[in-house]
PDB file of C-alpha atoms and ligand atoms in Angstrom:
ATOM      1  CA  UNK A  22     -46.755 -51.587 -29.706  1.00 65.00           C
ATOM      2  CA  UNK A  23     -46.540 -50.941 -32.926  1.00 77.00           C
ATOM      3  CA  UNK A  24     -43.508 -52.851 -34.912  1.00 89.00           C
ATOM      4  CA  UNK A  25     -40.231 -50.502 -35.557  1.00 96.00           C
ATOM      5  CA  UNK A  26     -39.767 -48.431 -38.513  1.00 97.00           C
ATOM      6  CA  UNK A  27     -36.915 -49.483 -40.632  1.00 98.00           C
ATOM      7  CA  UNK A  28     -35.210 -46.161 -41.624  1.00 98.00           C
ATOM      8  CA  UNK A  29     -32.937 -46.419 -44.217  1.00 98.00           C
ATOM      9  CA  UNK A  30     -29.404 -43.972 -44.595  1.00 98.00           C
ATOM     10  CA  UNK A  31     -29.733 -42.011 -47.894  1.00 98.00           C
ATOM     11  CA  UNK A  32     -26.801 -39.568 -47.259  1.00 98.00           C
ATOM     12  CA  UNK A  33     -24.715 -38.227 -44.876  1.00 98.00           C
ATOM     13  CA  UNK A  34     -23.548 -34.234 -44.224  1.00 98.00           C
ATOM     14  CA  UNK A  35     -20.728 -33.822 -41.691  1.00 98.00           C
ATOM     15  CA  UNK A  36     -21.837 -30.243 -40.485  1.00 98.00           C
ATOM     16  CA  UNK A  37     -18.703 -29.594 -37.660  1.00 98.00           C
ATOM     17  CA  UNK A  38     -15.963 -31.801 -36.386  1.00 96.00           C
ATOM     18  CA  UNK A  39     -18.854 -33.531 -34.125  1.00 97.00           C
ATOM     19  CA  UNK A  40     -21.522 -33.447 -35.450  1.00 98.00           C
ATOM     20  CA  UNK A  41     -22.665 -35.516 -38.551  1.00 98.00           C
ATOM     21  CA  UNK A  42     -26.017 -35.392 -39.953  1.00 98.00           C
ATOM     22  CA  UNK A  43     -27.310 -38.998 -41.380  1.00 98.00           C
ATOM     23  CA  UNK A  44     -30.566 -38.488 -43.450  1.00 98.00           C
ATOM     24  CA  UNK A  45     -33.165 -41.504 -43.561  1.00 98.00           C
ATOM     25  CA  UNK A  46     -36.271 -42.087 -45.231  1.00 98.00           C
ATOM     26  CA  UNK A  47     -39.153 -44.592 -44.312  1.00 98.00           C
ATOM     27  CA  UNK A  48     -42.426 -45.212 -44.006  1.00 97.00           C
ATOM     28  CA  UNK A  49     -43.114 -42.270 -41.905  1.00 98.00           C
ATOM     29  CA  UNK A  50     -46.515 -41.945 -41.795  1.00 97.00           C
ATOM     30  CA  UNK A  51     -47.542 -42.394 -38.075  1.00 96.00           C
ATOM     31  CA  UNK A  52     -44.718 -39.354 -37.255  1.00 97.00           C
ATOM     32  CA  UNK A  53     -47.635 -37.206 -38.712  1.00 95.00           C
ATOM     33  CA  UNK A  54     -49.387 -37.661 -34.640  1.00 92.00           C
ATOM     34  CA  UNK A  55     -46.247 -36.120 -32.719  1.00 93.00           C
ATOM     35  CA  UNK A  56     -45.839 -32.777 -33.298  1.00 93.00           C
ATOM     36  CA  UNK A  57     -43.321 -31.655 -30.336  1.00 97.00           C
ATOM     37  CA  UNK A  58     -39.892 -29.942 -31.644  1.00 98.00           C
ATOM     38  CA  UNK A  59     -37.629 -32.738 -29.034  1.00 98.00           C
ATOM     39  CA  UNK A  60     -39.071 -35.389 -31.002  1.00 98.00           C
ATOM     40  CA  UNK A  61     -37.259 -38.894 -30.916  1.00 98.00           C
ATOM     41  CA  UNK A  62     -36.468 -42.277 -31.278  1.00 98.00           C
ATOM     42  CA  UNK A  63     -35.147 -45.013 -29.822  1.00 97.00           C
ATOM     43  CA  UNK A  64     -32.105 -46.472 -32.345  1.00 98.00           C
ATOM     44  CA  UNK A  65     -32.158 -50.552 -32.351  1.00 97.00           C
ATOM     45  CA  UNK A  66     -28.774 -51.015 -33.439  1.00 97.00           C
ATOM     46  CA  UNK A  67     -28.179 -55.336 -33.638  1.00 96.00           C
ATOM     47  CA  UNK A  68     -25.659 -57.117 -32.378  1.00 94.00           C
ATOM     48  CA  UNK A  69     -24.109 -59.197 -34.763  1.00 92.00           C
ATOM     49  CA  UNK A  70     -23.920 -62.445 -35.594  1.00 94.00           C
ATOM     50  CA  UNK A  71     -28.003 -62.843 -33.582  1.00 95.00           C
ATOM     51  CA  UNK A  72     -30.264 -63.909 -35.442  1.00 94.00           C
ATOM     52  CA  UNK A  73     -33.530 -61.652 -33.517  1.00 95.00           C
ATOM     53  CA  UNK A  74     -37.280 -62.902 -34.598  1.00 93.00           C
ATOM     54  CA  UNK A  75     -38.783 -60.566 -37.156  1.00 91.00           C
ATOM     55  CA  UNK A  76     -40.952 -58.237 -36.314  1.00 92.00           C
ATOM     56  CA  UNK A  77     -38.580 -57.296 -33.559  1.00 94.00           C
ATOM     57  CA  UNK A  78     -40.519 -56.894 -30.455  1.00 93.00           C
ATOM     58  CA  UNK A  79     -37.965 -55.218 -27.620  1.00 93.00           C
ATOM     59  CA  UNK A  80     -40.104 -55.988 -25.145  1.00 93.00           C
ATOM     60  CA  UNK A  81     -40.509 -59.665 -25.428  1.00 94.00           C
ATOM     61  CA  UNK A  82     -36.476 -60.575 -26.440  1.00 95.00           C
ATOM     62  CA  UNK A  83     -35.655 -58.514 -22.839  1.00 93.00           C
ATOM     63  CA  UNK A  84     -37.887 -61.642 -21.465  1.00 94.00           C
ATOM     64  CA  UNK A  85     -36.448 -64.034 -23.611  1.00 94.00           C
ATOM     65  CA  UNK A  86     -32.556 -62.998 -24.383  1.00 95.00           C
ATOM     66  CA  UNK A  87     -29.124 -62.259 -21.812  1.00 94.00           C
ATOM     67  CA  UNK A  88     -28.785 -58.835 -21.653  1.00 92.00           C
ATOM     68  CA  UNK A  89     -25.606 -59.717 -23.880  1.00 92.00           C
ATOM     69  CA  UNK A  90     -27.360 -60.513 -27.104  1.00 95.00           C
ATOM     70  CA  UNK A  91     -30.039 -57.807 -26.846  1.00 95.00           C
ATOM     71  CA  UNK A  92     -30.004 -55.222 -29.095  1.00 96.00           C
ATOM     72  CA  UNK A  93     -28.300 -51.597 -28.353  1.00 96.00           C
ATOM     73  CA  UNK A  94     -30.928 -48.847 -27.771  1.00 96.00           C
ATOM     74  CA  UNK A  95     -29.477 -45.130 -28.218  1.00 97.00           C
ATOM     75  CA  UNK A  96     -32.501 -42.614 -28.000  1.00 97.00           C
ATOM     76  CA  UNK A  97     -31.597 -39.452 -30.546  1.00 98.00           C
ATOM     77  CA  UNK A  98     -34.101 -36.306 -31.746  1.00 98.00           C
ATOM     78  CA  UNK A  99     -35.812 -35.807 -35.234  1.00 98.00           C
ATOM     79  CA  UNK A 100     -33.645 -33.168 -36.422  1.00 98.00           C
ATOM     80  CA  UNK A 101     -35.656 -32.563 -39.702  1.00 97.00           C
ATOM     81  CA  UNK A 102     -38.792 -34.786 -41.010  1.00 97.00           C
ATOM     82  CA  UNK A 103     -40.823 -34.630 -43.768  1.00 98.00           C
ATOM     83  CA  UNK A 104     -43.940 -37.034 -42.823  1.00 97.00           C
ATOM     84  CA  UNK A 105     -45.303 -36.944 -46.666  1.00 97.00           C
ATOM     85  CA  UNK A 106     -41.288 -37.395 -48.745  1.00 98.00           C
ATOM     86  CA  UNK A 107     -41.136 -39.928 -46.349  1.00 98.00           C
ATOM     87  CA  UNK A 108     -37.615 -38.826 -45.293  1.00 98.00           C
ATOM     88  CA  UNK A 109     -35.831 -37.752 -41.720  1.00 98.00           C
ATOM     89  CA  UNK A 110     -32.987 -36.498 -40.355  1.00 98.00           C
ATOM     90  CA  UNK A 111     -30.886 -37.213 -36.884  1.00 98.00           C
ATOM     91  CA  UNK A 112     -27.696 -35.322 -36.029  1.00 98.00           C
ATOM     92  CA  UNK A 113     -25.253 -37.234 -34.452  1.00 98.00           C
ATOM     93  CA  UNK A 114     -22.351 -36.030 -32.128  1.00 98.00           C
ATOM     94  CA  UNK A 115     -18.906 -37.878 -32.821  1.00 96.00           C
ATOM     95  CA  UNK A 116     -17.706 -38.283 -29.459  1.00 95.00           C
ATOM     96  CA  UNK A 117     -14.559 -40.487 -29.657  1.00 93.00           C
ATOM     97  CA  UNK A 118     -14.369 -44.348 -30.885  1.00 94.00           C
ATOM     98  CA  UNK A 119     -16.506 -45.463 -27.363  1.00 94.00           C
ATOM     99  CA  UNK A 120     -20.060 -46.461 -27.770  1.00 95.00           C
ATOM    100  CA  UNK A 121     -22.628 -47.690 -30.082  1.00 97.00           C
ATOM    101  CA  UNK A 122     -24.468 -44.960 -32.087  1.00 98.00           C
ATOM    102  CA  UNK A 123     -21.192 -41.811 -32.558  1.00 98.00           C
ATOM    103  CA  UNK A 124     -18.930 -44.985 -34.048  1.00 97.00           C
ATOM    104  CA  UNK A 125     -22.284 -46.041 -36.542  1.00 98.00           C
ATOM    105  CA  UNK A 126     -22.762 -42.549 -37.520  1.00 98.00           C
ATOM    106  CA  UNK A 127     -19.441 -40.972 -38.152  1.00 98.00           C
ATOM    107  CA  UNK A 128     -19.241 -44.156 -40.670  1.00 98.00           C
ATOM    108  CA  UNK A 129     -22.704 -44.323 -41.853  1.00 98.00           C
ATOM    109  CA  UNK A 130     -23.238 -45.149 -45.628  1.00 98.00           C
ATOM    110  CA  UNK A 131     -25.830 -44.616 -48.579  1.00 98.00           C
ATOM    111  CA  UNK A 132     -28.408 -48.250 -47.916  1.00 98.00           C
ATOM    112  CA  UNK A 133     -26.981 -48.877 -43.795  1.00 98.00           C
ATOM    113  CA  UNK A 134     -30.250 -49.491 -41.916  1.00 97.00           C
ATOM    114  CA  UNK A 135     -31.237 -49.860 -38.587  1.00 97.00           C
ATOM    115  CA  UNK A 136     -35.028 -49.989 -36.970  1.00 97.00           C
ATOM    116  CA  UNK A 137     -36.575 -47.418 -34.747  1.00 98.00           C
ATOM    117  CA  UNK A 138     -39.026 -47.182 -32.047  1.00 97.00           C
ATOM    118  CA  UNK A 139     -40.982 -44.296 -31.513  1.00 96.00           C
ATOM    119  CA  UNK A 140     -41.591 -40.993 -31.789  1.00 97.00           C
ATOM    120  CA  UNK A 141     -41.370 -39.560 -28.107  1.00 97.00           C
ATOM    121  CA  UNK A 142     -41.782 -36.579 -27.051  1.00 97.00           C
ATOM    122  CA  UNK A 143     -42.680 -33.625 -24.380  1.00 96.00           C
ATOM    123  CA  UNK A 144     -41.516 -30.189 -26.010  1.00 98.00           C
ATOM    124  CA  UNK A 145     -42.112 -27.418 -28.056  1.00 98.00           C
ATOM    125  CA  UNK A 146     -43.059 -23.451 -28.175  1.00 97.00           C
ATOM    126  CA  UNK A 147     -45.421 -22.179 -26.263  1.00 97.00           C
ATOM    127  CA  UNK A 148     -46.980 -19.135 -28.391  1.00 94.00           C
ATOM    128  CA  UNK A 149     -47.702 -17.943 -25.186  1.00 95.00           C
ATOM    129  CA  UNK A 150     -44.233 -17.410 -23.433  1.00 97.00           C
ATOM    130  CA  UNK A 151     -43.200 -14.000 -22.820  1.00 98.00           C
ATOM    131  CA  UNK A 152     -39.715 -15.109 -23.736  1.00 98.00           C
ATOM    132  CA  UNK A 153     -37.999 -18.424 -24.317  1.00 98.00           C
ATOM    133  CA  UNK A 154     -34.912 -19.845 -22.789  1.00 98.00           C
ATOM    134  CA  UNK A 155     -33.094 -22.660 -24.571  1.00 98.00           C
ATOM    135  CA  UNK A 156     -29.568 -24.274 -23.619  1.00 98.00           C
ATOM    136  CA  UNK A 157     -27.815 -26.899 -24.591  1.00 98.00           C
ATOM    137  CA  UNK A 158     -24.402 -28.756 -25.250  1.00 98.00           C
ATOM    138  CA  UNK A 159     -23.563 -30.602 -29.066  1.00 98.00           C
ATOM    139  CA  UNK A 160     -26.281 -33.719 -27.929  1.00 98.00           C
ATOM    140  CA  UNK A 161     -29.401 -31.250 -26.915  1.00 98.00           C
ATOM    141  CA  UNK A 162     -28.456 -29.069 -29.996  1.00 98.00           C
ATOM    142  CA  UNK A 163     -30.854 -31.106 -32.398  1.00 98.00           C
ATOM    143  CA  UNK A 164     -34.254 -30.543 -30.215  1.00 98.00           C
ATOM    144  CA  UNK A 165     -32.670 -26.303 -29.319  1.00 98.00           C
ATOM    145  CA  UNK A 166     -32.614 -26.246 -33.061  1.00 98.00           C
ATOM    146  CA  UNK A 167     -35.517 -27.704 -34.045  1.00 98.00           C
ATOM    147  CA  UNK A 168     -37.498 -25.408 -31.798  1.00 98.00           C
ATOM    148  CA  UNK A 169     -35.818 -22.229 -32.868  1.00 97.00           C
ATOM    149  CA  UNK A 170     -37.636 -23.625 -36.010  1.00 96.00           C
ATOM    150  CA  UNK A 171     -40.721 -23.892 -34.735  1.00 96.00           C
ATOM    151  CA  UNK A 172     -40.693 -20.131 -32.748  1.00 96.00           C
ATOM    152  CA  UNK A 173     -42.860 -17.381 -34.590  1.00 93.00           C
ATOM    153  CA  UNK A 174     -41.429 -14.604 -36.148  1.00 93.00           C
ATOM    154  CA  UNK A 175     -41.920 -12.069 -33.226  1.00 94.00           C
ATOM    155  CA  UNK A 176     -40.937 -14.326 -30.440  1.00 96.00           C
ATOM    156  CA  UNK A 177     -38.305 -13.364 -27.945  1.00 98.00           C
ATOM    157  CA  UNK A 178     -35.679 -16.429 -27.260  1.00 98.00           C
ATOM    158  CA  UNK A 179     -31.927 -16.451 -25.498  1.00 98.00           C
ATOM    159  CA  UNK A 180     -30.264 -19.404 -26.717  1.00 98.00           C
ATOM    160  CA  UNK A 181     -26.788 -20.555 -25.089  1.00 98.00           C
ATOM    161  CA  UNK A 182     -25.313 -23.540 -26.948  1.00 98.00           C
ATOM    162  CA  UNK A 183     -21.907 -25.282 -25.343  1.00 98.00           C
ATOM    163  CA  UNK A 184     -19.857 -26.509 -27.656  1.00 97.00           C
ATOM    164  CA  UNK A 185     -16.232 -27.819 -28.709  1.00 96.00           C
ATOM    165  CA  UNK A 186     -14.894 -24.794 -30.241  1.00 96.00           C
ATOM    166  CA  UNK A 187     -15.621 -22.539 -33.090  1.00 97.00           C
ATOM    167  CA  UNK A 188     -15.178 -24.794 -35.781  1.00 97.00           C
ATOM    168  CA  UNK A 189     -18.132 -26.506 -34.005  1.00 98.00           C
ATOM    169  CA  UNK A 190     -20.875 -23.248 -34.754  1.00 98.00           C
ATOM    170  CA  UNK A 191     -23.639 -24.372 -37.187  1.00 98.00           C
ATOM    171  CA  UNK A 192     -25.919 -21.809 -38.694  1.00 96.00           C
ATOM    172  CA  UNK A 193     -29.822 -21.200 -36.749  1.00 96.00           C
ATOM    173  CA  UNK A 194     -32.049 -20.091 -38.010  1.00 89.00           C
ATOM    174  CA  UNK A 195     -32.965 -17.031 -35.556  1.00 87.00           C
ATOM    175  CA  UNK A 196     -35.609 -14.402 -35.640  1.00 85.00           C
ATOM    176  CA  UNK A 197     -35.286 -11.145 -34.926  1.00 89.00           C
ATOM    177  CA  UNK A 198     -35.487 -11.590 -31.639  1.00 96.00           C
ATOM    178  CA  UNK A 199     -33.441 -14.263 -30.835  1.00 97.00           C
ATOM    179  CA  UNK A 200     -30.478 -14.102 -29.181  1.00 97.00           C
ATOM    180  CA  UNK A 201     -27.546 -16.861 -29.157  1.00 98.00           C
ATOM    181  CA  UNK A 202     -24.898 -17.015 -27.786  1.00 98.00           C
ATOM    182  CA  UNK A 203     -22.189 -19.663 -28.321  1.00 98.00           C
ATOM    183  CA  UNK A 204     -20.526 -21.350 -25.411  1.00 98.00           C
ATOM    184  CA  UNK A 205     -17.099 -22.706 -26.758  1.00 96.00           C
ATOM    185  CA  UNK A 206     -15.193 -25.101 -23.601  1.00 93.00           C
ATOM    186  CA  UNK A 207     -12.305 -25.377 -25.792  1.00 92.00           C
ATOM    187  CA  UNK A 208     -12.374 -29.547 -25.872  1.00 93.00           C
ATOM    188  CA  UNK A 209     -14.538 -31.972 -27.136  1.00 93.00           C
ATOM    189  CA  UNK A 210     -17.815 -33.022 -24.470  1.00 90.00           C
ATOM    190  CA  UNK A 211     -16.297 -36.212 -24.460  1.00 88.00           C
ATOM    191  CA  UNK A 212     -12.594 -34.887 -23.325  1.00 89.00           C
ATOM    192  CA  UNK A 213     -13.187 -31.901 -21.385  1.00 88.00           C
ATOM    193  CA  UNK A 214     -11.057 -31.659 -18.407  1.00 83.00           C
ATOM    194  CA  UNK A 215     -12.549 -31.938 -15.128  1.00 84.00           C
ATOM    195  CA  UNK A 216     -12.742 -28.398 -14.116  1.00 84.00           C
ATOM    196  CA  UNK A 217     -14.414 -27.475 -17.245  1.00 85.00           C
ATOM    197  CA  UNK A 218     -16.972 -30.312 -16.991  1.00 90.00           C
ATOM    198  CA  UNK A 219     -20.475 -30.719 -14.607  1.00 91.00           C
ATOM    199  CA  UNK A 220     -21.249 -27.842 -12.374  1.00 92.00           C
ATOM    200  CA  UNK A 221     -18.176 -26.017 -13.421  1.00 94.00           C
ATOM    201  CA  UNK A 222     -19.407 -26.448 -17.660  1.00 96.00           C
ATOM    202  CA  UNK A 223     -19.128 -23.154 -19.262  1.00 97.00           C
ATOM    203  CA  UNK A 224     -22.925 -23.881 -19.306  1.00 98.00           C
ATOM    204  CA  UNK A 225     -23.434 -23.582 -15.999  1.00 98.00           C
ATOM    205  CA  UNK A 226     -22.401 -20.477 -15.512  1.00 97.00           C
ATOM    206  CA  UNK A 227     -24.041 -18.748 -18.684  1.00 98.00           C
ATOM    207  CA  UNK A 228     -27.417 -19.928 -17.423  1.00 98.00           C
ATOM    208  CA  UNK A 229     -26.719 -18.236 -14.065  1.00 98.00           C
ATOM    209  CA  UNK A 230     -25.169 -15.430 -15.587  1.00 98.00           C
ATOM    210  CA  UNK A 231     -28.591 -14.593 -18.609  1.00 98.00           C
ATOM    211  CA  UNK A 232     -29.968 -11.608 -17.809  1.00 97.00           C
ATOM    212  CA  UNK A 233     -33.675 -12.635 -16.675  1.00 97.00           C
ATOM    213  CA  UNK A 234     -36.276 -10.746 -19.305  1.00 98.00           C
ATOM    214  CA  UNK A 235     -39.776  -9.444 -17.817  1.00 97.00           C
ATOM    215  CA  UNK A 236     -42.762 -11.868 -18.202  1.00 97.00           C
ATOM    216  CA  UNK A 237     -42.958 -15.560 -18.491  1.00 98.00           C
ATOM    217  CA  UNK A 238     -40.876 -17.962 -19.585  1.00 98.00           C
ATOM    218  CA  UNK A 239     -41.010 -20.869 -21.132  1.00 98.00           C
ATOM    219  CA  UNK A 240     -37.476 -23.150 -20.840  1.00 98.00           C
ATOM    220  CA  UNK A 241     -36.020 -26.031 -22.387  1.00 98.00           C
ATOM    221  CA  UNK A 242     -32.579 -27.714 -21.046  1.00 98.00           C
ATOM    222  CA  UNK A 243     -31.225 -30.400 -21.691  1.00 98.00           C
ATOM    223  CA  UNK A 244     -27.690 -31.608 -22.273  1.00 98.00           C
ATOM    224  CA  UNK A 245     -24.772 -33.639 -19.951  1.00 96.00           C
ATOM    225  CA  UNK A 246     -26.573 -34.598 -16.785  1.00 95.00           C
ATOM    226  CA  UNK A 247     -24.094 -33.580 -13.830  1.00 94.00           C
ATOM    227  CA  UNK A 248     -24.368 -30.214 -15.862  1.00 97.00           C
ATOM    228  CA  UNK A 249     -28.180 -29.717 -16.624  1.00 97.00           C
ATOM    229  CA  UNK A 250     -29.378 -31.672 -13.201  1.00 95.00           C
ATOM    230  CA  UNK A 251     -26.990 -30.743 -10.616  1.00 95.00           C
ATOM    231  CA  UNK A 252     -25.710 -27.458 -11.547  1.00 96.00           C
ATOM    232  CA  UNK A 253     -28.844 -25.272 -13.791  1.00 98.00           C
ATOM    233  CA  UNK A 254     -31.663 -27.798 -12.698  1.00 97.00           C
ATOM    234  CA  UNK A 255     -31.611 -26.031  -9.219  1.00 97.00           C
ATOM    235  CA  UNK A 256     -30.836 -23.037  -9.993  1.00 98.00           C
ATOM    236  CA  UNK A 257     -34.308 -22.848 -12.090  1.00 98.00           C
ATOM    237  CA  UNK A 258     -36.368 -24.339  -9.356  1.00 98.00           C
ATOM    238  CA  UNK A 259     -34.680 -23.323  -6.033  1.00 97.00           C
ATOM    239  CA  UNK A 260     -33.227 -19.557  -6.848  1.00 97.00           C
ATOM    240  CA  UNK A 261     -35.514 -18.649  -9.512  1.00 97.00           C
ATOM    241  CA  UNK A 262     -38.737 -19.807  -8.537  1.00 97.00           C
ATOM    242  CA  UNK A 263     -39.860 -21.251 -11.844  1.00 98.00           C
ATOM    243  CA  UNK A 264     -43.223 -23.508 -11.576  1.00 97.00           C
ATOM    244  CA  UNK A 265     -42.195 -27.214 -13.287  1.00 97.00           C
ATOM    245  CA  UNK A 266     -44.663 -26.548 -16.361  1.00 97.00           C
ATOM    246  CA  UNK A 267     -42.526 -23.930 -17.379  1.00 98.00           C
ATOM    247  CA  UNK A 268     -39.594 -25.864 -17.321  1.00 98.00           C
ATOM    248  CA  UNK A 269     -38.348 -29.106 -19.832  1.00 98.00           C
ATOM    249  CA  UNK A 270     -35.440 -29.989 -18.379  1.00 98.00           C
ATOM    250  CA  UNK A 271     -33.179 -33.606 -19.312  1.00 96.00           C
ATOM    251  CA  UNK A 272     -30.028 -35.118 -18.971  1.00 95.00           C
ATOM    252  CA  UNK A 273     -29.368 -36.776 -22.228  1.00 97.00           C
ATOM    253  CA  UNK A 274     -26.049 -38.480 -21.613  1.00 96.00           C
ATOM    254  CA  UNK A 275     -24.068 -38.843 -18.476  1.00 93.00           C
ATOM    255  CA  UNK A 276     -20.085 -38.821 -18.552  1.00 91.00           C
ATOM    256  CA  UNK A 277     -18.214 -41.810 -18.363  1.00 89.00           C
ATOM    257  CA  UNK A 278     -21.385 -43.819 -18.498  1.00 90.00           C
ATOM    258  CA  UNK A 279     -23.526 -46.273 -21.881  1.00 89.00           C
ATOM    259  CA  UNK A 280     -27.373 -45.245 -21.676  1.00 85.00           C
ATOM    260  CA  UNK A 281     -27.976 -48.705 -20.339  1.00 83.00           C
ATOM    261  CA  UNK A 282     -25.876 -47.798 -17.526  1.00 79.00           C
ATOM    262  CA  UNK A 283     -27.156 -44.312 -17.239  1.00 77.00           C
ATOM    263  CA  UNK A 284     -30.520 -46.025 -17.063  1.00 77.00           C
ATOM    264  CA  UNK A 285     -29.798 -48.458 -14.618  1.00 80.00           C
ATOM    265  CA  UNK A 286     -28.027 -45.579 -12.235  1.00 75.00           C
ATOM    266  CA  UNK A 287     -31.488 -43.460 -13.101  1.00 73.00           C
ATOM    267  CA  UNK A 288     -33.387 -46.680 -11.540  1.00 78.00           C
ATOM    268  CA  UNK A 289     -30.919 -47.106  -8.522  1.00 78.00           C
ATOM    269  CA  UNK A 290     -31.179 -43.446  -7.522  1.00 72.00           C
ATOM    270  CA  UNK A 291     -34.803 -43.205  -7.790  1.00 73.00           C
ATOM    271  CA  UNK A 292     -35.352 -46.900  -6.044  1.00 77.00           C
ATOM    272  CA  UNK A 293     -32.908 -44.927  -3.423  1.00 75.00           C
ATOM    273  CA  UNK A 294     -34.609 -42.186  -2.785  1.00 70.00           C
ATOM    274  CA  UNK A 295     -38.244 -44.292  -3.107  1.00 66.00           C
TER     275      UNK A 295
HETATM  276  C1  FAD B 259     -34.765 -37.702 -25.509  1.00 68.81           C
HETATM  277  C2  FAD B 259     -33.113 -37.519 -25.759  1.00 68.81           C
HETATM  278  C3  FAD B 259     -32.674 -37.138 -26.895  1.00 68.81           C
HETATM  279  C4  FAD B 259     -31.511 -36.898 -27.523  1.00 68.81           C
HETATM  280  N1  FAD B 259     -31.131 -36.560 -29.052  1.00 68.81           N
HETATM  281  C5  FAD B 259     -29.498 -36.762 -29.048  1.00 68.81           C
HETATM  282  C6  FAD B 259     -29.002 -36.431 -30.970  1.00 68.81           C
HETATM  283  O1  FAD B 259     -30.087 -35.538 -31.401  1.00 68.81           O
HETATM  284  N2  FAD B 259     -27.620 -36.549 -30.835  1.00 68.81           N
HETATM  285  C7  FAD B 259     -26.985 -36.724 -30.120  1.00 68.81           C
HETATM  286  O2  FAD B 259     -25.806 -37.148 -30.906  1.00 68.81           O
HETATM  287  N3  FAD B 259     -27.409 -36.957 -29.452  1.00 68.81           N
HETATM  288  C8  FAD B 259     -28.567 -37.444 -28.671  1.00 68.81           C
HETATM  289  N4  FAD B 259     -28.712 -37.957 -27.201  1.00 68.81           N
HETATM  290  C9  FAD B 259     -27.880 -38.650 -26.139  1.00 68.81           C
HETATM  291  C10 FAD B 259     -27.327 -39.668 -26.921  1.00 68.81           C
HETATM  292  O3  FAD B 259     -28.878 -40.602 -26.765  1.00 68.81           O
HETATM  293  C11 FAD B 259     -26.876 -40.315 -25.975  1.00 68.81           C
HETATM  294  O4  FAD B 259     -24.964 -39.342 -26.208  1.00 68.81           O
HETATM  295  C12 FAD B 259     -25.420 -41.874 -26.130  1.00 68.81           C
HETATM  296  O5  FAD B 259     -24.945 -42.229 -25.084  1.00 68.81           O
HETATM  297  C13 FAD B 259     -24.820 -41.765 -27.372  1.00 68.81           C
HETATM  298  O6  FAD B 259     -24.969 -43.012 -27.460  1.00 68.81           O
HETATM  299  P1  FAD B 259     -23.480 -43.741 -28.066  1.00 68.81           P
HETATM  300  O7  FAD B 259     -23.595 -45.349 -28.424  1.00 68.81           O
HETATM  301  O8  FAD B 259     -22.524 -43.178 -29.077  1.00 68.81           O
HETATM  302  O9  FAD B 259     -22.604 -43.993 -26.636  1.00 68.81           O
HETATM  303  P2  FAD B 259     -22.672 -44.525 -24.727  1.00 68.81           P
HETATM  304  O10 FAD B 259     -22.602 -46.393 -25.267  1.00 68.81           O
HETATM  305  O11 FAD B 259     -24.340 -44.416 -24.896  1.00 68.81           O
HETATM  306  O12 FAD B 259     -21.479 -44.192 -24.377  1.00 68.81           O
HETATM  307  C14 FAD B 259     -20.379 -44.562 -24.662  1.00 68.81           C
HETATM  308  C15 FAD B 259     -19.080 -43.494 -24.127  1.00 68.81           C
HETATM  309  O13 FAD B 259     -19.692 -42.570 -24.492  1.00 68.81           O
HETATM  310  C16 FAD B 259     -20.361 -40.757 -24.125  1.00 68.81           C
HETATM  311  N5  FAD B 259     -20.955 -40.132 -24.742  1.00 68.81           N
HETATM  312  C17 FAD B 259     -21.745 -40.861 -25.080  1.00 68.81           C
HETATM  313  N6  FAD B 259     -22.815 -39.524 -24.916  1.00 68.81           N
HETATM  314  C18 FAD B 259     -21.711 -38.472 -25.594  1.00 68.81           C
HETATM  315  C19 FAD B 259     -21.448 -37.424 -26.097  1.00 68.81           C
HETATM  316  N7  FAD B 259     -22.821 -36.736 -26.448  1.00 68.81           N
HETATM  317  N8  FAD B 259     -20.701 -36.645 -25.671  1.00 68.81           N
HETATM  318  C20 FAD B 259     -19.318 -37.156 -25.539  1.00 68.81           C
HETATM  319  N9  FAD B 259     -19.152 -38.352 -24.815  1.00 68.81           N
HETATM  320  C21 FAD B 259     -20.542 -39.254 -24.867  1.00 68.81           C
HETATM  321  C22 FAD B 259     -20.394 -41.864 -22.542  1.00 68.81           C
HETATM  322  O14 FAD B 259     -20.033 -41.201 -21.633  1.00 68.81           O
HETATM  323  C23 FAD B 259     -19.499 -43.236 -22.776  1.00 68.81           C
HETATM  324  O15 FAD B 259     -18.377 -42.899 -21.785  1.00 68.81           O
HETATM  325  C24 FAD B 259     -30.399 -37.773 -26.717  1.00 68.81           C
HETATM  326  C25 FAD B 259     -30.816 -38.380 -25.404  1.00 68.81           C
HETATM  327  C26 FAD B 259     -32.148 -38.353 -25.341  1.00 68.81           C
HETATM  328  C27 FAD B 259     -32.508 -38.938 -23.968  1.00 68.81           C
END
């Protein structure tokens, strides 16, 4: 396994009240091999006061250190990348004081450093699709925005984005046949009342209500676990009968769970389902 990449903050931009873009520099040569638009990295947050052997190897550390001394790992989409210039940016949802990565990003300053493993990825828009459906909340927005950037000029796309309010709407690089609908839930993602969350999230209803276009569709849906996996996934596969390879769908975060709590929950679920 290659050593993690050192990323150094060069600047930050407050894109909206709940989204901060952090620009980094680093040696990104190996990122040239990845072409997925949902390209992501595993950011490594060291625990203060713990001396880690260099180069940092998460697998080795997991085998030797107690859980409370392990670095915290969080997954984030690479929003923009310039390998030659050695620069990339990540858009972080600022979701209050809970967690590690969100609060880190809210306070990030020039010169701050992080380690990153990756990149990984699994999706890029296919030119042969007749149309594209892209749906997300704030956490999935960086990947959706990167997908829109990569669409051919004549691509047909319907884009559904759920955000807190009008101030959370950002500019997207829309082509002539790309229609973006912003769904305002009326509260930040960490503070949304139960009746507007999960299966009741505006994104779920919007996907169900979307006018389906003729021809083959390629779908990309990522966001909060309950909305995506319980609200939207059954609709796409059971009601719309889409083929697995036509759909990229996953949970990017889960209400009330940290990323490692969420990982444990997924493992338990997989074990229970055999
Ligand atoms: C492939 C992939 C790509 C991703 N890309 C991005 C990205 O580009 N930008 C981005 O912001 N996120 C992205 N995420 C989601 C991000 O990894 C999670 O939101 C992560 O849990 C944030 O870590 P944290 O330390 O801030 O909070 P955690 O410590 O994991 O959680 C603390 C608390 O905050 C809540 N929480 C976590 N995330 C959110 C949120 N988005 N909104 C409201 N409450 C939240 C949790 O439910 C928990 O209660 C991605 C996830 C995956 C799997």
